[in-house]
mmCIF file of C-alpha atoms in Angstrom:
data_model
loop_
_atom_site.group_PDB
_atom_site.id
_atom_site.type_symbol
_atom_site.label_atom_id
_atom_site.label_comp_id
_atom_site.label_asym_id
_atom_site.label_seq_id
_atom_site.Cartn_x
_atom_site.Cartn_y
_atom_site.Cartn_z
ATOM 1 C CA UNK U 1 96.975 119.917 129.928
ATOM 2 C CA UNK U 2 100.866 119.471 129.018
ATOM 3 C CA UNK U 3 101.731 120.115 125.884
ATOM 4 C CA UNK U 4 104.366 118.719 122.944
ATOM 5 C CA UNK U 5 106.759 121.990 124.023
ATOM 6 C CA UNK U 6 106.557 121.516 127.747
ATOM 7 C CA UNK U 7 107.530 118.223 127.608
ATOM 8 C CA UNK U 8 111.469 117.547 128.609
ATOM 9 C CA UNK U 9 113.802 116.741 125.804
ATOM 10 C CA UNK U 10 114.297 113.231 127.597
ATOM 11 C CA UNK U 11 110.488 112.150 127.390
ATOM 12 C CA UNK U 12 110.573 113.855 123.513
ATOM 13 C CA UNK U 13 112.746 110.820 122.782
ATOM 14 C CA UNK U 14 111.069 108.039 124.519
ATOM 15 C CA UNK U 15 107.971 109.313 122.803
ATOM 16 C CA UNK U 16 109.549 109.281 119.388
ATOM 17 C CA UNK U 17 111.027 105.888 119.717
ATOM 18 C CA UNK U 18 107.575 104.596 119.384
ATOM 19 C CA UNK U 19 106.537 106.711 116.339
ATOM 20 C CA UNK U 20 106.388 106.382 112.432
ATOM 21 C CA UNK U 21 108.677 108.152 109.910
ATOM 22 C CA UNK U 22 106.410 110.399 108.561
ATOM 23 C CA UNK U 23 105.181 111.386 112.068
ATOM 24 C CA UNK U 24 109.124 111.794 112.791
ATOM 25 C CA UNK U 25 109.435 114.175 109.919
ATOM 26 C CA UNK U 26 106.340 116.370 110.529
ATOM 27 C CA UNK U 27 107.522 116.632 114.326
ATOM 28 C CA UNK U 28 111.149 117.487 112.759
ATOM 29 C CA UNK U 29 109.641 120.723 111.117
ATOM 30 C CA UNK U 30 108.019 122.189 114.508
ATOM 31 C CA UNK U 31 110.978 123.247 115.848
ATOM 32 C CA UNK U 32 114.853 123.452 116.110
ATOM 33 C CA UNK U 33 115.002 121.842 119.135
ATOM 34 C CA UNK U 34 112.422 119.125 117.976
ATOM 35 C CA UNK U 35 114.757 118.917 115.056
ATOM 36 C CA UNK U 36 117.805 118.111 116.928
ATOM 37 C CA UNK U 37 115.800 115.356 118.652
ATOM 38 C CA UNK U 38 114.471 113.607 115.892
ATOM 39 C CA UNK U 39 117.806 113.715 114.025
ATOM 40 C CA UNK U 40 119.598 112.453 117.233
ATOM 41 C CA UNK U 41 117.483 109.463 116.918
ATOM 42 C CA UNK U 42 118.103 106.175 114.476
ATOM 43 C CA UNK U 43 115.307 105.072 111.725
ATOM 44 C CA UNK U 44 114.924 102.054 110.947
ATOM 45 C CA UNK U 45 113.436 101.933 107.201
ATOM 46 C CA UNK U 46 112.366 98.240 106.080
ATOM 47 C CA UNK U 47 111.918 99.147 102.664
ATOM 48 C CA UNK U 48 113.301 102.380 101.187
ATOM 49 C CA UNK U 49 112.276 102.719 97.117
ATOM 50 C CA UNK U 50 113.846 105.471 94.685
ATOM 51 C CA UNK U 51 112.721 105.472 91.618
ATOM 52 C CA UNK U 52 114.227 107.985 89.469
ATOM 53 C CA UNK U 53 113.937 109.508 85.671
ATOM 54 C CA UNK U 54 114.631 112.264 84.306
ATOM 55 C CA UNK U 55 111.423 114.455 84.689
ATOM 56 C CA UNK U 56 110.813 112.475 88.171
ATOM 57 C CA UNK U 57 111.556 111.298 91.217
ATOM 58 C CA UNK U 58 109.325 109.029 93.571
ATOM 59 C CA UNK U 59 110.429 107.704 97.275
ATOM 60 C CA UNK U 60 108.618 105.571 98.870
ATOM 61 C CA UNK U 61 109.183 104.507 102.412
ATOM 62 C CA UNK U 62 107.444 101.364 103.860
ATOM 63 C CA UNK U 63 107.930 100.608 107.746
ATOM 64 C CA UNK U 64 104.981 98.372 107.584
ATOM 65 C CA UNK U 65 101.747 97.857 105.015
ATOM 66 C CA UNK U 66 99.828 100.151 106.631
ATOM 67 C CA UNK U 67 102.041 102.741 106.991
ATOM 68 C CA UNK U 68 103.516 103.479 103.394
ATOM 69 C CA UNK U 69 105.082 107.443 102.708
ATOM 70 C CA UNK U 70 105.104 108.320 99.114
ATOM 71 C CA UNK U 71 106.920 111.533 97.992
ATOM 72 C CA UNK U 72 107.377 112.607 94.127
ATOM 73 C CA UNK U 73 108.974 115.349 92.280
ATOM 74 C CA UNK U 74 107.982 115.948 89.284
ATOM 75 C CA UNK U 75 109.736 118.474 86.268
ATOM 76 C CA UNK U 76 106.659 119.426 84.239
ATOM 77 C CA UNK U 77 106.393 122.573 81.789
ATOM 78 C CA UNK U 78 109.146 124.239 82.919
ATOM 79 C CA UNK U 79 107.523 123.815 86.838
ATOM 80 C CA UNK U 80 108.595 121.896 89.360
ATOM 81 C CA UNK U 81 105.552 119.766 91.562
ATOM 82 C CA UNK U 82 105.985 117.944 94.969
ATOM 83 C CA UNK U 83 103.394 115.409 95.907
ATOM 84 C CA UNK U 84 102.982 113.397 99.100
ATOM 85 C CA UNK U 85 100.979 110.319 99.080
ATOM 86 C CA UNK U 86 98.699 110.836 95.537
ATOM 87 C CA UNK U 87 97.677 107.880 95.864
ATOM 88 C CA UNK U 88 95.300 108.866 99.288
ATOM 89 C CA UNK U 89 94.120 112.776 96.978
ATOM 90 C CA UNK U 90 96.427 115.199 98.498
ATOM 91 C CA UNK U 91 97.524 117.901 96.617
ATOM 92 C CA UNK U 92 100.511 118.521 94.374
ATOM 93 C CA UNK U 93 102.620 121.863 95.448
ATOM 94 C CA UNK U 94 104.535 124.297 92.855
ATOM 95 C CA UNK U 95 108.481 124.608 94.168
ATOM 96 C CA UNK U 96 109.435 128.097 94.127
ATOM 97 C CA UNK U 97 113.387 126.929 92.767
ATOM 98 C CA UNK U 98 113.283 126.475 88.621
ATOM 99 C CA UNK U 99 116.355 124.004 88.998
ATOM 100 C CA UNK U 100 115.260 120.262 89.563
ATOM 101 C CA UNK U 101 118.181 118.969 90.151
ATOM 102 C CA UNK U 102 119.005 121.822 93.575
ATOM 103 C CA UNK U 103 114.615 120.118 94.342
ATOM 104 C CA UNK U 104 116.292 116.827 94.439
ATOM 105 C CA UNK U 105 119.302 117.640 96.359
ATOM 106 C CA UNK U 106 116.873 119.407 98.906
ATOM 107 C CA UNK U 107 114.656 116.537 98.754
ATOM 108 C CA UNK U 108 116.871 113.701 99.597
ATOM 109 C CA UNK U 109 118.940 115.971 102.183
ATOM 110 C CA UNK U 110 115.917 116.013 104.206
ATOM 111 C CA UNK U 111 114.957 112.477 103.882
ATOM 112 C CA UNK U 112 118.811 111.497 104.697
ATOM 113 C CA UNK U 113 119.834 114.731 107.441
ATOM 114 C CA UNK U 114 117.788 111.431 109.781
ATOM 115 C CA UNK U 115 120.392 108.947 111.185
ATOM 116 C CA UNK U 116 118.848 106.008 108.874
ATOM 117 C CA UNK U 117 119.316 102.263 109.007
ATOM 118 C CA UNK U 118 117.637 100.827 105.783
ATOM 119 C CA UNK U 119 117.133 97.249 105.661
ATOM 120 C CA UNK U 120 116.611 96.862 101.960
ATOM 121 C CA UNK U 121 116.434 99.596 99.168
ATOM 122 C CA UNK U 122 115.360 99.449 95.937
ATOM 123 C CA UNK U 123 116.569 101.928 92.989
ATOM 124 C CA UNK U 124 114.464 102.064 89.781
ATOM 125 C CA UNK U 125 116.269 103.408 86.863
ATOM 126 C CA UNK U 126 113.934 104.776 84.226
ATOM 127 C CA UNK U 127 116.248 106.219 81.611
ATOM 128 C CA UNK U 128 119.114 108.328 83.979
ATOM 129 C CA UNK U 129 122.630 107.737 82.587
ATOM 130 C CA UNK U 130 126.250 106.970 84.112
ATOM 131 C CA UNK U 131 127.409 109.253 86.435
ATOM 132 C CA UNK U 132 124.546 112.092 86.304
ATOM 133 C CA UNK U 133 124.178 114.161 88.852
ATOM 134 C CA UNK U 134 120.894 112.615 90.502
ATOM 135 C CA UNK U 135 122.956 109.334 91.132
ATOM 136 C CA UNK U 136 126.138 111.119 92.084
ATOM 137 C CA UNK U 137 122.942 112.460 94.910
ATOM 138 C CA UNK U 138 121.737 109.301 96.015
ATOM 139 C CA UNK U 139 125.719 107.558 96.090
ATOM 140 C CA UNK U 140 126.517 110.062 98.775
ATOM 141 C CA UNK U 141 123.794 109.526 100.614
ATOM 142 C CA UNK U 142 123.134 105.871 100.521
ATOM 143 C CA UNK U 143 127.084 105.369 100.947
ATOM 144 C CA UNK U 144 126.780 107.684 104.321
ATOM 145 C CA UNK U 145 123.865 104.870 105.220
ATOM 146 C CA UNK U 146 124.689 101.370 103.825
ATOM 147 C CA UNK U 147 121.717 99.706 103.477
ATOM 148 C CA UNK U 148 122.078 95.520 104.351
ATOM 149 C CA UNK U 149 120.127 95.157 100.829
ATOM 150 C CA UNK U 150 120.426 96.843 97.559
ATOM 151 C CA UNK U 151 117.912 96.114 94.704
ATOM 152 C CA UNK U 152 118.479 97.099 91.430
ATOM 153 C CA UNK U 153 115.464 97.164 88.477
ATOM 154 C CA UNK U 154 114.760 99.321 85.683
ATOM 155 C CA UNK U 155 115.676 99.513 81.786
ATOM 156 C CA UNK U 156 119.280 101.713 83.294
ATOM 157 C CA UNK U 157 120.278 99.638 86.158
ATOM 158 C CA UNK U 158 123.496 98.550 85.319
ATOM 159 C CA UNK U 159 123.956 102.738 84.670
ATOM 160 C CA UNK U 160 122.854 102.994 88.181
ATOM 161 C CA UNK U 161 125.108 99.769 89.099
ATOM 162 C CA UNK U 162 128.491 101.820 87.777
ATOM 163 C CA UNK U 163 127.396 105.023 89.388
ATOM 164 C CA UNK U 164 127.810 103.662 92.519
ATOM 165 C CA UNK U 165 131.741 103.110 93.759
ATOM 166 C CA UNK U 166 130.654 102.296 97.627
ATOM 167 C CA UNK U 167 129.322 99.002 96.141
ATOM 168 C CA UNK U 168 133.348 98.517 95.484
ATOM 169 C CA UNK U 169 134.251 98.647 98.691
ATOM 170 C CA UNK U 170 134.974 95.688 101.596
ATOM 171 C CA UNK U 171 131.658 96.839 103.707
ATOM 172 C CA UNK U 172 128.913 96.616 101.049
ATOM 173 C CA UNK U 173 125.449 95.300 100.846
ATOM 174 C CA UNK U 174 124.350 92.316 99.383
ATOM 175 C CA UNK U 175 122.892 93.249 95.503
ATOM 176 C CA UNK U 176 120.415 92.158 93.651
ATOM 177 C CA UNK U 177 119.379 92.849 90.341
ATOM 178 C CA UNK U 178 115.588 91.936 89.671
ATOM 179 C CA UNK U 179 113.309 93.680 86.901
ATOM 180 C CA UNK U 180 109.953 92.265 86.036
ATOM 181 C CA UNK U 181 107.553 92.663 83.254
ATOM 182 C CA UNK U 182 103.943 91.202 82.090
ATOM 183 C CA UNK U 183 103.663 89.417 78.945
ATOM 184 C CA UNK U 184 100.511 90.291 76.991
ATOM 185 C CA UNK U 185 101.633 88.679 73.543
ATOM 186 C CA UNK U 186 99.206 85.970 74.070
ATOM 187 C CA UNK U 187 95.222 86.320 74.730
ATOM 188 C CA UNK U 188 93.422 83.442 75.717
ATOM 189 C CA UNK U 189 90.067 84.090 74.781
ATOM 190 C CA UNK U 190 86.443 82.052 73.970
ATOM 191 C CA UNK U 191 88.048 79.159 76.187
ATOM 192 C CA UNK U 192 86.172 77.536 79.470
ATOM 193 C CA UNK U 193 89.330 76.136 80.931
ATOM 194 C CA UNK U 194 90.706 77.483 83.716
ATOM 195 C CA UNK U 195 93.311 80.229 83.126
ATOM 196 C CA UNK U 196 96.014 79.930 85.614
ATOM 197 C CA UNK U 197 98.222 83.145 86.893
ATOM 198 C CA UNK U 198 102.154 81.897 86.466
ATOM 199 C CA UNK U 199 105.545 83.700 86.780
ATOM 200 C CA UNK U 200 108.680 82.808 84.514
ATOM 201 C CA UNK U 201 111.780 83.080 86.460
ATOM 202 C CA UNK U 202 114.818 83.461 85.419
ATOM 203 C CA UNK U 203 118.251 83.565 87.178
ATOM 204 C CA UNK U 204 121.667 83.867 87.014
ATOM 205 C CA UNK U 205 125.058 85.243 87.933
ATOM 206 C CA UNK U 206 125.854 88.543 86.532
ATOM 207 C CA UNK U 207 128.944 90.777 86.791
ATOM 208 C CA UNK U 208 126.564 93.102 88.821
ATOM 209 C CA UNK U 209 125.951 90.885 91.133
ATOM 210 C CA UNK U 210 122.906 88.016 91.150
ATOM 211 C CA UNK U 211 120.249 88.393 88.799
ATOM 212 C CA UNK U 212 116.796 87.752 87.949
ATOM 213 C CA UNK U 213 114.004 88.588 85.554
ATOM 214 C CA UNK U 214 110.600 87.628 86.227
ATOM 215 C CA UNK U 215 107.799 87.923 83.622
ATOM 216 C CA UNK U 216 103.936 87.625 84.218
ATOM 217 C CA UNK U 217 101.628 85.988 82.124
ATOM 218 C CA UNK U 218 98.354 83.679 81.975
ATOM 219 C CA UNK U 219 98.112 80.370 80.343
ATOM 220 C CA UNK U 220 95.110 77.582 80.007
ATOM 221 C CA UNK U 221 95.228 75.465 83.005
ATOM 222 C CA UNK U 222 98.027 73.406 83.975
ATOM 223 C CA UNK U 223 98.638 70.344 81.205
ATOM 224 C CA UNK U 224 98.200 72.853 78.324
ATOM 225 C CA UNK U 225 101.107 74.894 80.150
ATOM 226 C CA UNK U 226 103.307 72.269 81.000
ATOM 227 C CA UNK U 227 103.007 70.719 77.316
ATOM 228 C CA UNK U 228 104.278 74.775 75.824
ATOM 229 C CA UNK U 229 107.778 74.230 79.068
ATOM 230 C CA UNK U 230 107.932 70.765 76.974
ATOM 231 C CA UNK U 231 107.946 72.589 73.378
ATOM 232 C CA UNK U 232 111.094 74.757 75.021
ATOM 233 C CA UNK U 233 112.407 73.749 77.534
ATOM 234 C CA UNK U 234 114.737 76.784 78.676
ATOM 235 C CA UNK U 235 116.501 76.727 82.047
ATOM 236 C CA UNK U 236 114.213 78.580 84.294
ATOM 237 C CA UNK U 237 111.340 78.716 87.358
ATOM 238 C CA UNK U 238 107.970 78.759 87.176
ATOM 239 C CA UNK U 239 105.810 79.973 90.120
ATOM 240 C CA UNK U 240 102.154 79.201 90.281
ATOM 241 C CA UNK U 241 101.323 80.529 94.143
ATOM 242 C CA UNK U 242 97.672 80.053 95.208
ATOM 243 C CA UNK U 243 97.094 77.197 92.250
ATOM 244 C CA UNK U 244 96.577 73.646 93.222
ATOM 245 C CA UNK U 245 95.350 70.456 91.089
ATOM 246 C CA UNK U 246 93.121 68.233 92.236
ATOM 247 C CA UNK U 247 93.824 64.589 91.356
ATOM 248 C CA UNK U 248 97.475 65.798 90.130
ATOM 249 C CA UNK U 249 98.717 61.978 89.408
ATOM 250 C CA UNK U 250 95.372 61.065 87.189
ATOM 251 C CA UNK U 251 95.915 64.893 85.139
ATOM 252 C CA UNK U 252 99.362 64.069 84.286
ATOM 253 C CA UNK U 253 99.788 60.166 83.660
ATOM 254 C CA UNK U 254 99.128 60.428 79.869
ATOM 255 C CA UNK U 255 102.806 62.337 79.753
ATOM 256 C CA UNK U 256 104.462 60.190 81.568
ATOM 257 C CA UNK U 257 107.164 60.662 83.845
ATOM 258 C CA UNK U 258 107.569 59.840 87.503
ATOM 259 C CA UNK U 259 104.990 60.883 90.033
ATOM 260 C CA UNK U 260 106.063 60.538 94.121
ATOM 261 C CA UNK U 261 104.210 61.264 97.611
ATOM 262 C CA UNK U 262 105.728 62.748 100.127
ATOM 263 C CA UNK U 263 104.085 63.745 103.691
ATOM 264 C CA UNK U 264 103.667 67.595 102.791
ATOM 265 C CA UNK U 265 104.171 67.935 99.321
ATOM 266 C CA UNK U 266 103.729 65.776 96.175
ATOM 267 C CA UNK U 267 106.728 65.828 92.999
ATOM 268 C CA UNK U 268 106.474 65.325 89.527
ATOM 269 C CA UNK U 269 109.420 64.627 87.454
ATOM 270 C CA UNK U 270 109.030 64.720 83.292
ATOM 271 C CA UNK U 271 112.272 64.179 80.825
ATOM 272 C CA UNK U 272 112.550 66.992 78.536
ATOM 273 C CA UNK U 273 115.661 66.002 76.840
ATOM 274 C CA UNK U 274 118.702 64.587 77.397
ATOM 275 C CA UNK U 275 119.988 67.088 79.738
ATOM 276 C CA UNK U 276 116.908 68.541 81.099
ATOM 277 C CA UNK U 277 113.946 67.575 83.386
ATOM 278 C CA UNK U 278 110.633 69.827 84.782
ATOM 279 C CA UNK U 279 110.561 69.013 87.910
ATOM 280 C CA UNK U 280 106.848 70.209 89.642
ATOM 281 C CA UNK U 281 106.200 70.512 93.368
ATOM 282 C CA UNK U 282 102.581 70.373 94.559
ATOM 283 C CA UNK U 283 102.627 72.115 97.868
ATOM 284 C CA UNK U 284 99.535 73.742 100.097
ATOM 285 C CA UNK U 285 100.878 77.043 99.173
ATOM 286 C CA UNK U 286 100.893 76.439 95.183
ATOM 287 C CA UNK U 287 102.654 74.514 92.544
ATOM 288 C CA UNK U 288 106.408 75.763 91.498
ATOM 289 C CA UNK U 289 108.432 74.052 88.670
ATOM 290 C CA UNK U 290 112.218 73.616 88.025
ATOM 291 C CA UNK U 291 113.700 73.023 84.397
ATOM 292 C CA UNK U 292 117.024 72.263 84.616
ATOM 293 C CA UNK U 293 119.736 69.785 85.024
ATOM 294 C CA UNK U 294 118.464 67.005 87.875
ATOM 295 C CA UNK U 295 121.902 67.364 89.846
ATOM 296 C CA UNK U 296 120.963 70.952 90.216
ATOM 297 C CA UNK U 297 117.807 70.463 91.310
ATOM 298 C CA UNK U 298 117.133 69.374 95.352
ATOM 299 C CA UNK U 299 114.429 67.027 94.795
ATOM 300 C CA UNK U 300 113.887 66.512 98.536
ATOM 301 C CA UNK U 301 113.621 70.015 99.481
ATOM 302 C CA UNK U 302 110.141 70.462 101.220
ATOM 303 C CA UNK U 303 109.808 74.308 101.139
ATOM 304 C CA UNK U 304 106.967 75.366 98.754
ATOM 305 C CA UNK U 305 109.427 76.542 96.456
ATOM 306 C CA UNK U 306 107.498 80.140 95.841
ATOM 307 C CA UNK U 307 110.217 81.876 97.583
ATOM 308 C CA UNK U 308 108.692 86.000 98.237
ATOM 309 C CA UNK U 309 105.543 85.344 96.122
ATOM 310 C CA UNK U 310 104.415 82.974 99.068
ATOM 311 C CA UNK U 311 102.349 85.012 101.558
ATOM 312 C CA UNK U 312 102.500 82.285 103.956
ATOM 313 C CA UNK U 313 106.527 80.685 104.009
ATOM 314 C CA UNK U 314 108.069 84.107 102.755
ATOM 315 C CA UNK U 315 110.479 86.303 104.970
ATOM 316 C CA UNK U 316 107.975 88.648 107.045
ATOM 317 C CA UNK U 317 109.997 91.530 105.451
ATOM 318 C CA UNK U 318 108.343 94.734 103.545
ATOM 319 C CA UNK U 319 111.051 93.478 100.644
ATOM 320 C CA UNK U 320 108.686 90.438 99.824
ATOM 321 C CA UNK U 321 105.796 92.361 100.655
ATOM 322 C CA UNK U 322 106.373 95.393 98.428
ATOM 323 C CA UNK U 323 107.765 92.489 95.251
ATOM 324 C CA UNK U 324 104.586 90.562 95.922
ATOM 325 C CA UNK U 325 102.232 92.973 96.110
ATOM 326 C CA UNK U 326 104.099 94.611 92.291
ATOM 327 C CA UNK U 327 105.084 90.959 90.131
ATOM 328 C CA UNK U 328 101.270 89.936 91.596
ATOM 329 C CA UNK U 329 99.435 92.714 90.057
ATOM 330 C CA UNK U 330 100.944 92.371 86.376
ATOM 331 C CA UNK U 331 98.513 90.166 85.495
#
């Protein structure tokens, strides 16, 4: 039987280009030669996640949604751990170095010594500040890579934002800045309506770049919430995916407003004030809402509206998977 070491350095690299990035890595360790090979080769990386504090660092690497790698390092009682994949039971292992930040400079050397092309990373910033070391780490290396797509969450993002001068420069990635919360102020309880899963959305333009902030929460079926946008109406999104309305015309004729057919999608258009309107979309992948000015709003537009939270009209990119699968489970 011919083994892995027999084979000729040539077939080694056909054979590679059809394997995953953890495989990669664990055929990377078996020997220098193997080594060379695997870091002669490109990776593509769909999704690349850091998230980063100061007691811990977790990278997660999604190529598709079955094949997730999950790495942490943890600083804990004066220890340092190294986990891979917790969440499928395997063990944590004690580094032998007592200095986390020379763990983390290992670690991402590693990861990164791999020719990578990232389509879209995302950096969580717990509580690191400007300029620290870690990001000074991950700067070098994701300014060596490029990724297409930067994403940028976390209470210390716009530390993470300055701590990064490639993001300066003519050849840059497109940036986003997107954090996301639930809201658990409000508890609707003893109540046989329907409670309804929605997501507040709110956007703008930034000096970091374009922004949003997206909070979870549950409200009493649809009038009741609609009647609360009414009470304040603030300039924002609301996404209901999954949630339709039967008879949507007969449930909302007692507010008024302007209700309108269209061949895939139904609208409904209510005056707030004098500047505002909540404009609702009724779609086969959910209901989405717009408050905000009606020249700004593209009242013919016959995309479900959802943007990433729609399984079904969403980019087929681990991005929208791994934001859908995170905003989705706040509730």
């Amino acid at each position: 039987m011919t083994s892995w070491s027999s084979l000729p350095a040539e077939m080694k690299s056909e054979v590679l280009k059809y394997t995953n990035f953890l495989t990669c890595n664990n055929v990377r360790l078996c020997s220098q030669a193997d080594k060379e090979a695997v870091e002669s080769m490109k990776a593509k990386v769909p999704f690349l996640k850091i998230g980063i504090s100061l007691e811990a660092v977790n990278l997660l690497i999604i190529q598709n949604p079955n094949e997730i790698l999950r790495i942490d390092l943890i600083a804990e009682e004066n220890k340092i751990y190294r986990s891979q994949n917790l969440d499928i039971g395997k063990d944590s292992t004690i580094m032998k170095s007592d200095s986390f930040l020379e763990e983390i400079s290992n670690f991402l050397n590693g990861i990164f010594q791999r020719k990578l092309e990232i389509e879209s990373c995302l950096i969580e910033n717990k509580d690191v500040p400007t300029h620290h070391e870690m990001l000074k780490f991950i700067e070098k290396k994701l300014s060596a890579t490029c990724p297409k797509r930067l994403v940028l969450s976390g209470k210390f993002f716009s530390n993470t934002h300055k701590s990064l001068p490639f993001l300066k420069k003519e050849k840059k990635p497109e940036v986003l800045i997107r954090n996301w919360k639930k809201n658990i102020s409000k508890r609707w309880e003893g109540y046989s309506l329907p409670i309804i899963k929605i997501y507040e959305v709110s956007k703008w333009k930034s000096k970091y770049g374009n922004q949003e902030d997206i909070i979870a929460w549950t409200a009493i079926e649809l009038v009741t919430y609609i009647a609360r946008i009414a009470s304040n109406p603030i300039y924002r999104t609301h996404w209901l995916p999954g949630y339709h309305v039967e008879n949507n015309e007969r449930s909302l004729r007692s507010y008024g407003g302007t209700f309108e057919q269209f061949p895939n999608y139904d609208t409904y258009k209510l005056r707030m004030d004098s500047k505002k309107i909540n404009f609702v979309k009724f779609t086969k992948c959910g209901i989405s809402m717009q408050v905000g000015s009606p020249q700004n709003i593209d009242m013919l537009d016959s995309t479900c509206s959802l943007e990433f939270m729609c399984p079904r009209c969403a980019n087929h990119s681990m991005e929208d998977w791994y934001f859908r699968e995170i905003i989705g489970n706040l509730h």
